Structures are given as structure tokens and as C-alpha cells.
Amino acid sequence: MKVVALVSGGKDSCYAMMRCIHFGHEIVALANLVPECDSVDELDSYMYQTVGHQIVEAYAQCMGLPLFRKRIQGKPKAFDLKYSETNGDEVEDLEVLLRHVKSRIPSVDAVSSGAIASDYQRLRVENVCSRLGLVSLAYLWKQDQTELLQQMVDSGISAILIKVASMGLQPQIHLGMELSAVFPVLTQLHEYFGANVCGEGGEYESLTLDCPLFKNGRIVLDESSTVLVSTSSIVQVGFLHPKRFHVEHKGLEDNRDTGKVYWVADEVERSQCLKKQQSWTYDEATGECRVSKTEDYVTISCWLATKTHKGAGEDLSRLLYLTLELLAKEDLGWDAVLYIHLYVESMKDFAQINSMYSQHITEADCPRGVPSRSTVEVPLAACGLGDVMVEVFAARNTSKKVLHVQSISCWAPSCIGPYSQATLHGNILFMAGQIGLDPPTMALVTDGPAAETLQCLQNARAVAESFGSASTIFITVYCSLSLNKQQREEVESQCTTFFGDGAVLPIIFYVLVSSLPKG
């Protein structure tokens, strides 16, 4: 994909670019947000690093890429973890910036960010990307911070500490120190006080002066001053204010067609996209529904009794409309749904089914988070169940916790769309369907069914660990009918081995289905 990289001047955004290139993407532009006033070094921002912003303009020359910059007009206004478009919020400056980049470079597909542990930042970048039809790439997400920092040092990134705000870090000593030199101190602070080695808790901020992507030159900080914010005996806070710097050329000819800096105006004309009013009239077939209720939960199954000629997408639309009507009779809505099973007659219809699903179940409909989901192909028509069947599991108590990561990362497969990796309700974690995708590439592993099974289990474990899940009690393994007997036995052996170290082996339910997503 062609990528615009969000850069702050720090080590994380630079290393994130290197990881993008490692996984086959192309960085075509840089984007940066700066304070409204040049004399201001640091803003009270929950989103952006601005210390050292004076030097970021040199990145365009060093990398030979266009750099788009915008002044931050907004303030932090929407503080909930989940973000929705909010006038005057600092996140909207990012939307204006990226929308401008996309208008200037229409081939841009994705956005790279250096998010490591902050759900607050990740969710806001994902929100903006979703609005602009861009893919969020967060290749540092959920990585072990000690290992990650070591990788940065080993990769050839030359960065200095430009701000310190942690017990054990002193402005007079550590500001301006190379990351490689201060690495042992950071690991000690992690051992003694639980400090974040990569500075994710605000312990420090860094400024990258050179890295392998700087093909044209390296930045030399000629003069700076130290600004002390706090001289507390417990935690001293200070940062470097760059006064003079220059780019030291690496002996390579500059690319004169790129490497320019473009300032983005505060307002960029928005395209007028009017949402179509949805009309759900449907007379061709009667929907069949079954509702099972307990004091705490509601299960709804819907299908069309006869095969129609409107297509699987329109059939799903009818079924979701009926499902919502039945939920409403229980004083519930999509936000109460924990899990959705989609059964389809043919995986060839997956794209249109997914598109229609996205129109019905949206982030706006689910303030607590969109449900988790699985999709498999089964011979519905032969059983008189049409082309698609929906099974919804909802809770009357909607105190659920949802994990929905749309960014592509090395952690676990992304869920780009209105379905989440997992939903926690009470003490039970409901996991979305997993297929054997390699997280950073989102491609199926190619070493056969056993390898796919292992990748599925590793992906599921990564998600479960995010919730602190202690044990697996039940797992359904869907196997394609294309597998022969030996391959099925290999799948079973892989599952047994994977869970073999646990005190209790979970109940494993094997189901043969016609086909799975991605073939």
C-alpha cells in the first residue's frame, strides 16, 4: 500500500515507517501537526508530541518526501476512550490534514502511526482513517517495550531525549543523551518503578536525528536551551528547545522533485456526501425467526424460508431488519449484542454480505462497542434456509467490554469494519472467528491446515491476553470439507498440543463446513 506516515519527530513514528517498508508498503508522504504559535514548544495535548517540532521540517529534506504540516486549532474535548467526530477537538485537525494529503495524493491507501500502548490515540487515528477510507497501520502496537526499544537502537535509529518527566531522569543529565546510551537507565527504571521503557506513560520524549530512511542527510542540532518545567525533588520535568540546526548531507544527490514542505490551511473543503435513507421494504420472501429468552440473555435466529432473487446482500438486510425489530421488543438494540454468527450459502457472496452488514450495524449504533462475529459457509439452501442465516446473542445487562482494533499491526489480525476481536461480558470472553492470518501482512499462512490452526490459536491467545483471560473453557474449530482425513487429524493434534500445558483441556467442538473466509 502507499502510505502517509504521521511523524512527530520521535523514535516511534520513525521506526513505524521502517516496519511499514519491511512489510512491503511504500512511504509516499509525511504528515505532522504543530502548535499554532511557533514559539510554543509543548501543548496540553492528549494526542500529539510537539516538543522539537521546529526540527521536523528537515524530515522532508532528509527523506526526499513531501511533508504536509498543519497548525493545531482544536483542544482536547472528547475524553471518552471511544471517539466520535467532535467539533473543535484536536483530533479534527488530524482529519483535515489527512484529508488534504489524500486530495493531493489520491493513491494514498494507508496511514502509519507509532502507537504502542495508547488505546486513546489508536482509536482516534482509526476513527479518522475510517472516515477517510484509509487503512491504519500500527506495527508497534502491543509490542514488548524493552524488546521494541532494543530493536530501534539496533536498527540504526539515532535519537536523543528531548523531554524527561520521570523519577530517575534528570534534565541536566539526560536531556540530549543518545537513546542507545540511556537505554540501560530506562530498563532499570522499568525494573525499579515499572516505568515504560518506550516512554508510553510520558516518562520521556525523543527526537530522531538520523535513521536508515534519511537517505539524503542527517540532522545536526547546533544549539539548544534547556527549559525546566518542574524542579521537584521527586520528579524533575524539562525539555530542550532547539535554537539552531542544519542537515548534514550524506553524499547522495537530493531528489529535487520532492522533499518540499506544504502547509495545510485550517479549513479544507469537504465533499458533500449525503447518506442515503435506507428503505427496508421486502415482499419477496417471509423471514423466519426463532427467539430463545432467559432472564439475562436473548438469542435470535433469522433466515428466509425460500430462496430469493435479490441476492445474499439484500437477504441479509431483510434479516438484520427483522432481528432489530425483535431486539426492540425486548427493549434492546445492536449495542446489547455480544456475538453474531453469520452462516452463508456461498463465500462468493462475502463482499456484498459484509457491505450490507456494515450499513446496518455501525459504531454509532453501538456506543459500548460493536459485537464480535464469525462467518462460515454451510449448505443453507439444501435445508430450506435461503442464502444467509443470522444468529444473534444479546445480553439484557449491557455492561460489556469490547476490544476493536482496526489497525494492522504485528499483534493480532485487525478487524476493519463493524465487528470486534472479542467481547467480555461478566467473566466470559466471546472471541471473534479467527482464521490463519499473519497479523502484519493480513495474508493466510501457506504451510497447510496445521499451520493455519496454530496461527489461529496464537492470534486468539494474543487477543485473550489483552483481557487478562486465564483459561479457555470452550472452543469451536471449523474445518473446511476440502481437508482430507490426515489433515483433520493434524488440526486436532495441533489443538491438543497447544492446550496441553493447561491444567484442564478445554472442550473442543469440531465442525465440518463447506468453506471459510479467504478460501
XYZ file of C-alpha atoms in Angstrom, residues 184-198:
15
model
C 20.281 0.851 30.444
C 18.825 3.625 32.626
C 15.371 3.152 31.119
C 15.420 -0.604 31.708
C 16.465 -0.027 35.341
C 13.606 2.422 35.852
C 11.263 -0.204 34.463
C 12.574 -2.799 36.937
C 12.518 -0.437 39.930
C 9.384 1.636 39.336
C 7.509 -0.034 36.473
C 8.322 2.847 34.123
C 7.518 2.403 30.445
C 10.763 1.694 28.612
C 9.461 3.346 25.434
